[in-house]
Tab-separated table of C-alpha atoms in Angstrom:
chain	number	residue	atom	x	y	z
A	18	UNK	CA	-85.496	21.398	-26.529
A	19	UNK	CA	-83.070	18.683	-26.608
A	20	UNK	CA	-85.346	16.194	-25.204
A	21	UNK	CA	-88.194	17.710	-27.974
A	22	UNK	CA	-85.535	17.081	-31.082
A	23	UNK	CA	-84.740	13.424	-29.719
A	24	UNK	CA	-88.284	12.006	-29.593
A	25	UNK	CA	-88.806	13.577	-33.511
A	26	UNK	CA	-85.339	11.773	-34.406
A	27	UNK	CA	-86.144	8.720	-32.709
A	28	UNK	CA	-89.964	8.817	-34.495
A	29	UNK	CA	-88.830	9.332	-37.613
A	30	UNK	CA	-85.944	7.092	-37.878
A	31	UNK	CA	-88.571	4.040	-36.505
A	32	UNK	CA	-91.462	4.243	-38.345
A	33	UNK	CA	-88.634	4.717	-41.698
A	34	UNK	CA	-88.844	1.721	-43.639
A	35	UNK	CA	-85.473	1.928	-44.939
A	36	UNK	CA	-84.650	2.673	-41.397
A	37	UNK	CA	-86.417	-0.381	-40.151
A	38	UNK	CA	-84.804	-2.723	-42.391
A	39	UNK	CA	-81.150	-1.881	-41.183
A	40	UNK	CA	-81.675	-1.297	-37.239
A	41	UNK	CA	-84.062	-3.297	-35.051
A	42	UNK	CA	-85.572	-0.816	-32.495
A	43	UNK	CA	-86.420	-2.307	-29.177
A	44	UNK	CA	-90.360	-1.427	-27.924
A	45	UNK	CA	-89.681	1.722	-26.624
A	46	UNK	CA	-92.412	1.543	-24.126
A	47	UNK	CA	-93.541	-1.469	-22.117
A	48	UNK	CA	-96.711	-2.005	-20.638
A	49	UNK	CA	-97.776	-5.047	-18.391
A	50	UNK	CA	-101.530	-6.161	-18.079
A	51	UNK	CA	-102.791	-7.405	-14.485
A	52	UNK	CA	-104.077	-10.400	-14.020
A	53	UNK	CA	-107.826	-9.830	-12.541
A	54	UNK	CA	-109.167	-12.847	-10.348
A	55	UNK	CA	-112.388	-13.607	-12.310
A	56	UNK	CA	-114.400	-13.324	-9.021
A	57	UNK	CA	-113.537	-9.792	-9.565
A	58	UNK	CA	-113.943	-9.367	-12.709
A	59	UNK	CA	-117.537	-10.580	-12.901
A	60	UNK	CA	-118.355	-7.993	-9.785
A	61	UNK	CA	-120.932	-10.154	-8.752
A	62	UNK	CA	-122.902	-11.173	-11.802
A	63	UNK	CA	-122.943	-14.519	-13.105
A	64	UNK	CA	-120.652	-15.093	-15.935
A	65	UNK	CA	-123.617	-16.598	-17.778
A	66	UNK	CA	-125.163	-12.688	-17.631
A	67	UNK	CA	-122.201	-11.198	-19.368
A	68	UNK	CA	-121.742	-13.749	-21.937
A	69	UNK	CA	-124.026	-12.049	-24.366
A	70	UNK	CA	-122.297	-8.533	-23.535
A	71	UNK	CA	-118.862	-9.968	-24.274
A	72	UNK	CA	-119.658	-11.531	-27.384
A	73	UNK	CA	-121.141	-8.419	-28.616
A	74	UNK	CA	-118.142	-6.377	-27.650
A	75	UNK	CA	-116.670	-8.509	-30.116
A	76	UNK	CA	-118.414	-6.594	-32.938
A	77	UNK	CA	-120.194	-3.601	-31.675
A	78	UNK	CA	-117.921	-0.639	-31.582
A	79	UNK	CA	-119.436	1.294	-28.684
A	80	UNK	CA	-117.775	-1.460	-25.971
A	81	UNK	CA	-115.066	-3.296	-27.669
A	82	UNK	CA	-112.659	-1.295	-26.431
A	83	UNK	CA	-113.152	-2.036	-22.521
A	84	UNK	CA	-113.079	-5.969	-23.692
A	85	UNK	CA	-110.459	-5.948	-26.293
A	86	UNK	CA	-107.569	-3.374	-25.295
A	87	UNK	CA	-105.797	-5.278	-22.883
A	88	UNK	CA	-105.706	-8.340	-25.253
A	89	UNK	CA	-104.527	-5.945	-28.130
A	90	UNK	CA	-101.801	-5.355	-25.727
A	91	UNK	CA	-100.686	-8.591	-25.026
A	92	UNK	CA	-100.632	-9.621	-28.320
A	93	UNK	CA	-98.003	-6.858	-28.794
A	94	UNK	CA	-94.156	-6.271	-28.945
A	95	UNK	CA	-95.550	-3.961	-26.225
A	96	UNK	CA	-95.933	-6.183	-23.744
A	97	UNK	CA	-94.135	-7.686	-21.049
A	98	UNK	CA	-94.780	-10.779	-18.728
A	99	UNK	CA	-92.930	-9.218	-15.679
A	100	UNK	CA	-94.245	-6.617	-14.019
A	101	UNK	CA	-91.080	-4.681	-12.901
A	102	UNK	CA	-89.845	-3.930	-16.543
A	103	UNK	CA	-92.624	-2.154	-17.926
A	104	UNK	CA	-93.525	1.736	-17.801
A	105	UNK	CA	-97.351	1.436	-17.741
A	106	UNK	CA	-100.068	-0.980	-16.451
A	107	UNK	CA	-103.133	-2.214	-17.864
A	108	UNK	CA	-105.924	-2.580	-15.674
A	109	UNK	CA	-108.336	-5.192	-17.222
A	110	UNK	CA	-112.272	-4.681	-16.087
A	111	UNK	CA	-116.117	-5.442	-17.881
A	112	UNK	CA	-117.162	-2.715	-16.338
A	113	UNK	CA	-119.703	-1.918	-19.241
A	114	UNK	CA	-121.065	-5.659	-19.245
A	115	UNK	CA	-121.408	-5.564	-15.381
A	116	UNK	CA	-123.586	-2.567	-15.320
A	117	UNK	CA	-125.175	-3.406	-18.394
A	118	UNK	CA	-126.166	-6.362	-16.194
A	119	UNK	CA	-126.857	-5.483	-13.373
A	120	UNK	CA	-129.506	-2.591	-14.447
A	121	UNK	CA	-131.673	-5.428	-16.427
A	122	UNK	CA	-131.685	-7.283	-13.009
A	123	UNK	CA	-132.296	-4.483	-11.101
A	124	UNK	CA	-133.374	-2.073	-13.047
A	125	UNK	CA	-133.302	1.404	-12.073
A	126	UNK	CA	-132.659	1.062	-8.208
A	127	UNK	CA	-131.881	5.043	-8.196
A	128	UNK	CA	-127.631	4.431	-8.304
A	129	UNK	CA	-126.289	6.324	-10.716
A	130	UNK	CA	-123.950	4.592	-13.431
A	131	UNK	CA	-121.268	6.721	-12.224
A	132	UNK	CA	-121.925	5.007	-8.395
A	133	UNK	CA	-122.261	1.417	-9.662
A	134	UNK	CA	-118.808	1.536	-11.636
A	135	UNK	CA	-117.128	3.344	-9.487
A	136	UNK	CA	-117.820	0.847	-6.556
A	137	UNK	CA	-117.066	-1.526	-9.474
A	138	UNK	CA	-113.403	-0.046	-10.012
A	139	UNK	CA	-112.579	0.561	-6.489
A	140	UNK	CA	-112.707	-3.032	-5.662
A	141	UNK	CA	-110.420	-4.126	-8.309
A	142	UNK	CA	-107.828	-1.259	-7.577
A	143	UNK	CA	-107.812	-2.388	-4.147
A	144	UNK	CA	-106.726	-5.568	-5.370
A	145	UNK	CA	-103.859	-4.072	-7.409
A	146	UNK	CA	-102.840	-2.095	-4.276
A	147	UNK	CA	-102.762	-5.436	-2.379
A	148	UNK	CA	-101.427	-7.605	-4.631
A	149	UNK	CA	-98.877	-5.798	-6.553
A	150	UNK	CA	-96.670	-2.924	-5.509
A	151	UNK	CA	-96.540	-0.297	-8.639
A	152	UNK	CA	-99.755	1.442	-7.989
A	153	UNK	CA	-99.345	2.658	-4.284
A	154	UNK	CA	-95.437	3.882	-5.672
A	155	UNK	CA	-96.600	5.586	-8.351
A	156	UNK	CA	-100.219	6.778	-7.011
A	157	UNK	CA	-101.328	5.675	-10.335
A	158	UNK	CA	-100.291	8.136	-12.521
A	159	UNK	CA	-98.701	5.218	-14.811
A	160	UNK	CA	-101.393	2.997	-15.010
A	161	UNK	CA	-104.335	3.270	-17.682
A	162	UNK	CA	-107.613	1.944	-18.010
A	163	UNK	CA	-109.956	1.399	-20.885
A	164	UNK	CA	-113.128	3.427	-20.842
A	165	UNK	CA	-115.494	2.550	-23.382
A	166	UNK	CA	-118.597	4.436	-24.979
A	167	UNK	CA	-120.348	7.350	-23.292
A	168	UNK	CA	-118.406	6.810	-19.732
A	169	UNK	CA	-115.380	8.898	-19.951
A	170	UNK	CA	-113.539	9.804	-17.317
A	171	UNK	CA	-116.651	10.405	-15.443
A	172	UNK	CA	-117.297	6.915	-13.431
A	173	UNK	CA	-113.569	6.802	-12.659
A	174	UNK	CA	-113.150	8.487	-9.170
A	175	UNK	CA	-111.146	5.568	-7.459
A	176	UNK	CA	-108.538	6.028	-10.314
A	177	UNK	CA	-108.292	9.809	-11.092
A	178	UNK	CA	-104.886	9.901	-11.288
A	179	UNK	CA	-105.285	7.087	-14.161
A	180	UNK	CA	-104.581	7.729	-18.169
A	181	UNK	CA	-108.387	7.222	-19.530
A	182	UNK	CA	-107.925	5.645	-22.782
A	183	UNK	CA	-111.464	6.759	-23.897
A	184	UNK	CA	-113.822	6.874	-26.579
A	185	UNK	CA	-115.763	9.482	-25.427
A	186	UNK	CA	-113.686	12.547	-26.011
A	187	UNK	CA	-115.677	15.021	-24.711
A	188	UNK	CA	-113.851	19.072	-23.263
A	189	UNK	CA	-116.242	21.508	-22.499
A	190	UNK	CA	-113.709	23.704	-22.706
A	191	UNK	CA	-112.688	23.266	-26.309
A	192	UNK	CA	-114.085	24.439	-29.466
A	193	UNK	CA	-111.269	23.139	-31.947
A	194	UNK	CA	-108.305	20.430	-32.440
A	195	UNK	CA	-106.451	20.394	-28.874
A	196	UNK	CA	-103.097	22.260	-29.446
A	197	UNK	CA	-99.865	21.562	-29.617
A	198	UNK	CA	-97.103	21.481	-28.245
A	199	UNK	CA	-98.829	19.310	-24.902
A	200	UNK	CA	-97.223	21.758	-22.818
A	201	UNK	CA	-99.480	24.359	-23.874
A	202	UNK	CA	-102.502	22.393	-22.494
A	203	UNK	CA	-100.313	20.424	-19.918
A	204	UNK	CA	-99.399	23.755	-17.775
A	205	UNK	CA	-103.471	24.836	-17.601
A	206	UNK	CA	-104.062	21.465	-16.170
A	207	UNK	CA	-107.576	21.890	-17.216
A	208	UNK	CA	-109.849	18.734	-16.561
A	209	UNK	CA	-113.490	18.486	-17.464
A	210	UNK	CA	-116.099	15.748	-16.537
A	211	UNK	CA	-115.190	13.266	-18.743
A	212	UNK	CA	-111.803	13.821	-20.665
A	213	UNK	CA	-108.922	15.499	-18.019
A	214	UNK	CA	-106.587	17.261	-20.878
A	215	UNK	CA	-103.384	16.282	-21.132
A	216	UNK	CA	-103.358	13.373	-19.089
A	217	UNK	CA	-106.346	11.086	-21.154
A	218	UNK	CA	-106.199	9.596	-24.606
A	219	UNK	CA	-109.185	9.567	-27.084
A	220	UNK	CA	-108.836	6.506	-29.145
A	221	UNK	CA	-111.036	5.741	-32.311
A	222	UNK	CA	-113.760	2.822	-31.586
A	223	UNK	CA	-112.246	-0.482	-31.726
A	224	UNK	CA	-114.208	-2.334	-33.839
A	225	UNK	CA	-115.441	-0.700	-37.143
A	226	UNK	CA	-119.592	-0.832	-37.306
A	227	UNK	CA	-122.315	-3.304	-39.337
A	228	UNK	CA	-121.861	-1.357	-43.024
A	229	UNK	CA	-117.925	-1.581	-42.684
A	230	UNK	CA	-118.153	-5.215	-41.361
A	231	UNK	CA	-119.918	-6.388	-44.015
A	232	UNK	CA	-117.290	-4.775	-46.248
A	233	UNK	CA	-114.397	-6.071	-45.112
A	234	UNK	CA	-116.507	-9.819	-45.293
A	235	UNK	CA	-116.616	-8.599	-49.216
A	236	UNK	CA	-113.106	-7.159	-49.825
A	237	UNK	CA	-110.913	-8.554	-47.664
A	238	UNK	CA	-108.432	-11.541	-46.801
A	239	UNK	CA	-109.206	-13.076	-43.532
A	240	UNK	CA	-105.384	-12.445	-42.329
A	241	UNK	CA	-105.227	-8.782	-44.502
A	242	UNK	CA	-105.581	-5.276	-41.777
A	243	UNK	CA	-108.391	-3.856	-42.361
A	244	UNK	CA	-106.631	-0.325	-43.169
A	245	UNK	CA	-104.200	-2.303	-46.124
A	246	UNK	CA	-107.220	-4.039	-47.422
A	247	UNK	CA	-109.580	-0.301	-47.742
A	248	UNK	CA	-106.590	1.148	-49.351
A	249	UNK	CA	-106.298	-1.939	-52.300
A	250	UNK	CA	-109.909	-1.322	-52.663
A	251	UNK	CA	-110.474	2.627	-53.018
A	252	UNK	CA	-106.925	2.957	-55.117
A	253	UNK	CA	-108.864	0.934	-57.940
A	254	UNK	CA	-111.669	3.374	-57.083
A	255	UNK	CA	-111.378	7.276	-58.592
A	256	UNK	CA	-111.861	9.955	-56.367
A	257	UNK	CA	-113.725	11.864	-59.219
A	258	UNK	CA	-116.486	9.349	-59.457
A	259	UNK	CA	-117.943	10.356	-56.041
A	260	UNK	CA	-121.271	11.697	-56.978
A	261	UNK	CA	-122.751	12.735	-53.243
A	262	UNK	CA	-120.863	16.198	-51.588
A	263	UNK	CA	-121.712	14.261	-48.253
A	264	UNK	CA	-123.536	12.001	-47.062
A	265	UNK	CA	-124.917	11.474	-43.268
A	266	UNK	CA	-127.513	8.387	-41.843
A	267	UNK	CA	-128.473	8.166	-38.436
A	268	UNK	CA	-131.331	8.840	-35.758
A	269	UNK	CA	-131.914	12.509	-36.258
A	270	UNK	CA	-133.382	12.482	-32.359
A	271	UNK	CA	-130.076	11.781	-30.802
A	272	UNK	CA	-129.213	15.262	-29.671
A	273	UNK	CA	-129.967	18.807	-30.253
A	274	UNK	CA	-127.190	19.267	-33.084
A	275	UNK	CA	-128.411	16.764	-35.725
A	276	UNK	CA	-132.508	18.279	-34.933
A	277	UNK	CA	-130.972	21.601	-35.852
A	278	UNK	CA	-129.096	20.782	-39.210
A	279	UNK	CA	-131.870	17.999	-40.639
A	280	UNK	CA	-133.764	20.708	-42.111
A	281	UNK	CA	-131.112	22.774	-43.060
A	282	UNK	CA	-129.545	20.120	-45.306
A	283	UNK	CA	-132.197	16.914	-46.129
A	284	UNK	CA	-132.879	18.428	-49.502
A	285	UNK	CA	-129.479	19.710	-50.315
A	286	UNK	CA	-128.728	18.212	-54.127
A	287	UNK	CA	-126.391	15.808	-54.810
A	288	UNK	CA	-126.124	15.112	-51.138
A	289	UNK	CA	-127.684	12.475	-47.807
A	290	UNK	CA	-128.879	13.865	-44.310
A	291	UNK	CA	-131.442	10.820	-43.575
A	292	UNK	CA	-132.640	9.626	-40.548
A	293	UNK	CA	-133.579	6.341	-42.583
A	294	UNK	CA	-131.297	3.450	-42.252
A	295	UNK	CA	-129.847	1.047	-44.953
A	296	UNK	CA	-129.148	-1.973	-45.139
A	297	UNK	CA	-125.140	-2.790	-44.639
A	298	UNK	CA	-123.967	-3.260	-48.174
A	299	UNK	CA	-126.098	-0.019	-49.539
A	300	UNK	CA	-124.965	1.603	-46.539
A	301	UNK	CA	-121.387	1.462	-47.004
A	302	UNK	CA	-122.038	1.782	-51.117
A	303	UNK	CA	-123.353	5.622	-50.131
A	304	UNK	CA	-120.200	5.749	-47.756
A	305	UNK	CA	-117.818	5.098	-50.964
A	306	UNK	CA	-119.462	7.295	-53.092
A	307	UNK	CA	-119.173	10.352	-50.998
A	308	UNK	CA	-117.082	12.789	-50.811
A	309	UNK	CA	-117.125	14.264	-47.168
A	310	UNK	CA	-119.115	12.369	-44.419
A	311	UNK	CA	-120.402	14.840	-41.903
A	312	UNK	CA	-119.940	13.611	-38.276
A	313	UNK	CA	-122.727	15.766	-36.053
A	314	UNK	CA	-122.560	15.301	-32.278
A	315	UNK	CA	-125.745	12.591	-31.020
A	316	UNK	CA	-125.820	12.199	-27.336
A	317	UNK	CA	-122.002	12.215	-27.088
A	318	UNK	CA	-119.435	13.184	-29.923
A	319	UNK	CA	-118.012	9.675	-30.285
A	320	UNK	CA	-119.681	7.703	-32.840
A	321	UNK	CA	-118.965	4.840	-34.712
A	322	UNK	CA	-118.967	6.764	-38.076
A	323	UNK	CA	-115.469	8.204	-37.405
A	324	UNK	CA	-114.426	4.925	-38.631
A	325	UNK	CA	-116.652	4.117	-41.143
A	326	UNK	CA	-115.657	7.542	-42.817
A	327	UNK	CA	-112.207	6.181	-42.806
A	328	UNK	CA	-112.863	2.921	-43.863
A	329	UNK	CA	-115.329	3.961	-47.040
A	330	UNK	CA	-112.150	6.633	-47.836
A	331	UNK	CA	-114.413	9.977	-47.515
A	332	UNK	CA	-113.019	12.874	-45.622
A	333	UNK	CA	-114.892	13.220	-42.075
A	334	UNK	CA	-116.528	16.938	-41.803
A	335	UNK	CA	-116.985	16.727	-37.467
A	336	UNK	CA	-119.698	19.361	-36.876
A	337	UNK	CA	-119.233	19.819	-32.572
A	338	UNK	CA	-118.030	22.291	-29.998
A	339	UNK	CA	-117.102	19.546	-27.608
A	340	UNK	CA	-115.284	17.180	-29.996
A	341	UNK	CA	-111.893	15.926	-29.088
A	342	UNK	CA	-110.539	13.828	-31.991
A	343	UNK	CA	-108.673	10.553	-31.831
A	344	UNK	CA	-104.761	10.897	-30.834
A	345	UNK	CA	-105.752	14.506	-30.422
A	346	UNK	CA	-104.221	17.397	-32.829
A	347	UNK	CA	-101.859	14.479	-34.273
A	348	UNK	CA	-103.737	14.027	-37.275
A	349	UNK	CA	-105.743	17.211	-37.188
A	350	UNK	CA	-104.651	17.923	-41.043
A	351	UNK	CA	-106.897	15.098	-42.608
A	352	UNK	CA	-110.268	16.151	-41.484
A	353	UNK	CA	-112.652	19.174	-41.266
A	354	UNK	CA	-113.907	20.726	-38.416
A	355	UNK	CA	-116.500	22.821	-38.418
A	356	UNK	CA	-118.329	24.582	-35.189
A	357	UNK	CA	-122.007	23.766	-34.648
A	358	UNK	CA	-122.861	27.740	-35.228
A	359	UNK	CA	-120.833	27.505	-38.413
A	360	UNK	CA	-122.993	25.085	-39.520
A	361	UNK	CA	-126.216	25.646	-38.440
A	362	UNK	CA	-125.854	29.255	-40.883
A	363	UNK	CA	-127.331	26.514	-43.674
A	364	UNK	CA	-123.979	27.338	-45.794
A	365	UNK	CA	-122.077	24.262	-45.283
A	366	UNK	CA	-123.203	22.508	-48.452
A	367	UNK	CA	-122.143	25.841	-50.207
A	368	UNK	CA	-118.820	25.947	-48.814
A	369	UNK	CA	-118.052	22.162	-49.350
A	370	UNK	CA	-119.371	22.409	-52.550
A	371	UNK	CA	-116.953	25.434	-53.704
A	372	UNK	CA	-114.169	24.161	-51.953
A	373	UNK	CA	-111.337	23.778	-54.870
A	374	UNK	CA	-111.068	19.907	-56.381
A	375	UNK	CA	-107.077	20.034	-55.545
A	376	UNK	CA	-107.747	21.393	-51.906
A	377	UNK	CA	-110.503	18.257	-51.108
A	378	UNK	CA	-107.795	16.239	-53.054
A	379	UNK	CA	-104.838	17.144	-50.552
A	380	UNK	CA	-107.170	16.238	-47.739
A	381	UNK	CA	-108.136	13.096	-49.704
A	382	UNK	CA	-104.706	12.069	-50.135
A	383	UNK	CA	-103.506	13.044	-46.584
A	384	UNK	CA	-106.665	10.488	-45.505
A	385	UNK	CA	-105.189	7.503	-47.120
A	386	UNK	CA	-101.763	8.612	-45.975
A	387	UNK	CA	-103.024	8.458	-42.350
A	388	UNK	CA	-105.365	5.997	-42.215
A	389	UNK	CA	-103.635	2.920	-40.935
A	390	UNK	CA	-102.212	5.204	-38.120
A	391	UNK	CA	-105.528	5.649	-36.375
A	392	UNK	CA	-107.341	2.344	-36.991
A	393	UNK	CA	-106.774	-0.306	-34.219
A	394	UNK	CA	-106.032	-3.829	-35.140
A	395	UNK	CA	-107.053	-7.327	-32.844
A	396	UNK	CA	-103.994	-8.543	-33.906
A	397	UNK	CA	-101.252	-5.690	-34.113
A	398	UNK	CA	-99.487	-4.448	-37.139
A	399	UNK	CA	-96.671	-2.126	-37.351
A	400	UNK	CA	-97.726	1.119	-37.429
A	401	UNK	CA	-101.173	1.042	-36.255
A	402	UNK	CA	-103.209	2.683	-33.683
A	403	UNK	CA	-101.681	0.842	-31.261
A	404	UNK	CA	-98.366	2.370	-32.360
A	405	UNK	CA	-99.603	5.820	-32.758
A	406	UNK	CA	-100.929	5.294	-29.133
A	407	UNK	CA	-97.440	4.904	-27.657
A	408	UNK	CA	-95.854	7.413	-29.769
A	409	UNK	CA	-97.815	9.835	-27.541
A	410	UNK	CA	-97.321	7.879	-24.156
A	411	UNK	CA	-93.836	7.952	-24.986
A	412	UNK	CA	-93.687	11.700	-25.814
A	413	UNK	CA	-95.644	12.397	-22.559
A	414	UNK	CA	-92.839	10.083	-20.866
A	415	UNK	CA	-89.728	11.373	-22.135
A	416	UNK	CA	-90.731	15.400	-21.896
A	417	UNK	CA	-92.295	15.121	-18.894
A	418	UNK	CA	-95.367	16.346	-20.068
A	419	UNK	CA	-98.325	14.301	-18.221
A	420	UNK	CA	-100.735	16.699	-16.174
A	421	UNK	CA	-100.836	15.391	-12.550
C-alpha cells in the first residue's frame, strides 16, 4: 500500500508543471542500449538488401518501431552510456528487414517466420551473454526488445523472459481493457501466443500513416510534436461541425470481422465503411470531420488507424475480442470498446448516433487531454509516449509487479 501511494505521489508531483518548475526530478528509470556488431545485425544479408527496408521503417508505421525505439531511447534523459547504472536494456535488432529479406531471396524455403527470427535473436543474445554480464544475472527479465507489426511475442523463444514492447497486442484471453490494479493480472500469470500479460507492453505504432503524414507536411512546424501541432489545429476546429457519426477506409478482405460488419453499415447515413481508398489529403479531411472512427480487427488488431484517429481528433470505437490497447487500461477512459458480437447486431450506428452530445463531448475532451501521452516522438518531449512507457516500467519496478 505504501509502495502503491508513493509511485501516485511521485507521478503526480512530476508530470505537475508547477511542480516541474520548482524541483528537477532525476530520470527515474535508466535504460542502456547495446551496442550490436553490424555483422550481427545484418544476420547475413547484405546491408545493400535492407537499405530499402530501413528507409521505409522510417515512414511506414507497421516496422518503425523495431528500427526507431532504441534511437528514441538514446536520444532521451532515459538513457545512460554505462551499462552498470541503468535498470533495463535495449536490445537493438532488424529483425523485420532481415526476414523481409531473406524470404524475397529465398522465398518460401518451408521455415516458418517464427524459426528464421528466432535463429535470428538467438545469435545476438548470445552475444549479449558473452559480451556483457547483465543478461545471464538477471536471466533477462530486465531487458526489452522491440517487436514490430504482426510478430508479437511469438518469434521470441530465445528471449521469453524479455519485456516485448509490441505492436501487436493480441490476448486470447481477453474480451475488454486489461484490468487494473497489475496485480490482478500479474498473480494469473496468464501468457498467450503473442502478448504474455503483465510482463509485455503494447505501444501505439511509431510512425503515424500516409493521410496523417501528409497532414502534419500541411499544419505543422518542422521542430513542432506532432501531438502540440494536432491540438493548435482541431482547437480552431468545432467539434459540432463533424458531419460523419464515423467513418472507416480500408481493405474489407483483411479478416473475418470487417467481411461481417461491411454490409451491416456501408449504407448507414451520415456515415463511411468503404473499402475504397483516398487519396492522403481527402483521406485525413474524412478523418477530421468524423466523429468516432471505428477500428475493426484485419489480420491482427494493431493497425495504423489507432493513430490516425488520434491525430484527425475523432474518438476511436475498437470493434475486437482480442484487442489489447496501447499502455493497456491506462487510458481506457478516452475510447470505446465495443465486442465484435455487439457489433455485428447492426445497432452500432444506432447507439453512436443516440449517444448524448455532452457524453461524446467528455470523451472528446478526455481525447485531447490524453493525446500527447500515447503518441511517440523521434525526438522526445516531456510527457510523451516515451514517458508514459516508463511510468509503467517504473510501477512494475517499484511494486514488484512483473510476471516471471
Amino acid at each position: 500500500l505504501l509502495a502503491a501511494l508513493y509511485v501516485a505521489i511521485t507521478v503526480i508531483f512530476q508530470h505537475s508543471p508547477c511542480c516541474a518548475a520548482v524541483l528537477s526530478f532525476p530520470p527515474r528509470l535508466l535504460f542502456h542500449v547495446y551496442d550490436i556488431p553490424e555483422r550481427l545485425l545484418l544476420g547475413g544479408v547484405k546491408k545493400y538488401r535492407l537499405n530499402g527496408c530501413l528507409q521505409r521503417e522510417a515512414t511506414y508505421a507497421g516496422y518503425a518501431l523495431e528500427s526507431k525505439f532504441p534511437g528514441m531511447v538514446k536520444e532521451s534523459r532515459y538513457h545512460t552510456a554505462d551499462p552498470s547504472t541503468a535498470d533495463y536494456y535495449i536490445v537493438p535488432h532488424w529483425a523485420r528487414c532481415v526476414y523481409t529479406a531473406i524470404k524475397k531471396l529465398k522465398g518460401n524455403s518451408g521455415m516458418s517466420s517464427k524459426d528464421l527470427i528466432g535463429r535470428y535473436l538467438t545469435k545476438i543474445i548470445a552475444h549479449v551473454g558473452e559480451a556483457y554480464p547483465y543478461l545471464n544475472k538477471s536471466k533477462g527479465h530486465d531487458h526489452i526488445l522491440a517487436s514490430p507489426r504482426d510478430f508479437g511475442r511469438c518469434p521470441l523463444r530465445p528471449t521469453q523472459n524479455f519485456t516485448s514492447v509490441q505492436n501487436y497486442g493480441h490476448a486470447s484471453t481477453m474480451k475488454v481493457s486489461l484490468p487494473l490494479p497489475c496485480a490482478d493480472y500479474c498473480s494469473s500469470n496468464r501468457v498467450t501466443r503473442r502478448f504474455a500479460i503483465g510482463r509485455d507492453m503494447v505501444v501505439p505504432q511509431f510512425s503515424v500513416g500516409k493521410s496523417v503524414a501528409y497532414f502534419l507536411s500541411l499544419h505543422c512546424e518542422q521542430s513542432e510534436a506532432p501531438a502540440s501541432c494536432a491540438e493548435r489545429v482541431y482547437n480552431a476546429r468545432s467539434v459540432f461541425h463533424r458531419r460523419y457519426l464515423f467513418v472507416f477506409r480500408g481493405s474489407i478482405g483483411n479478416g473475418k470481422v470487417r467481411k461481417i460488419l461491411h454490409p451491416l453499415y456501408k449504407d448507414t447515413p451520415q456515415a463511411v465503411f468503404s473499402g475504397i481508398h483516398l487519396p492522403a489529403e481527402e483521406a485525413m479531411e474524412e478523418l477530421m470531420a468524423a466523429r468516432y472512427c471505428l477500428l475493426p480487427d484485419g489480420w491482427a488488431p494493431w493497425s495504423h488507424r489507432w493513430i490516425d484517429a488520434l491525430m484527425a481528433g475523432c474518438v476511436p470505437v475498437v470493434i475486437s475480442d482480442t484487442f489489447v490497447p496501447p499502455f493497456g487500461a491506462r487510458f481506457s477512459h478516452y475510447y470505446l470498446h465495443v465486442s465484435v458480437e455487439e457489433a455485428a447486431d447492426g445497432k452500432l450506428a444506432d447507439d453512436l448516433g443516440n449517444l448524448h452530445w455532452m457524453e461524446f463531448r467528455k470523451v472528446y475532451e478526455r481525447l485531447q487531454e490524453v493525446r500527447h501521452r500515447i503518441i511517440f516522438n523521434e525526438r522526445p518531449a516531456p510527457g510523451d509516449g516515451l514517458d508514459t512507457m516508463v511510468d509503467i516500467l517504473w510501477e512494475r519496478k517499484m511494486t514488484g509487479c512483473v510476471c516471471g
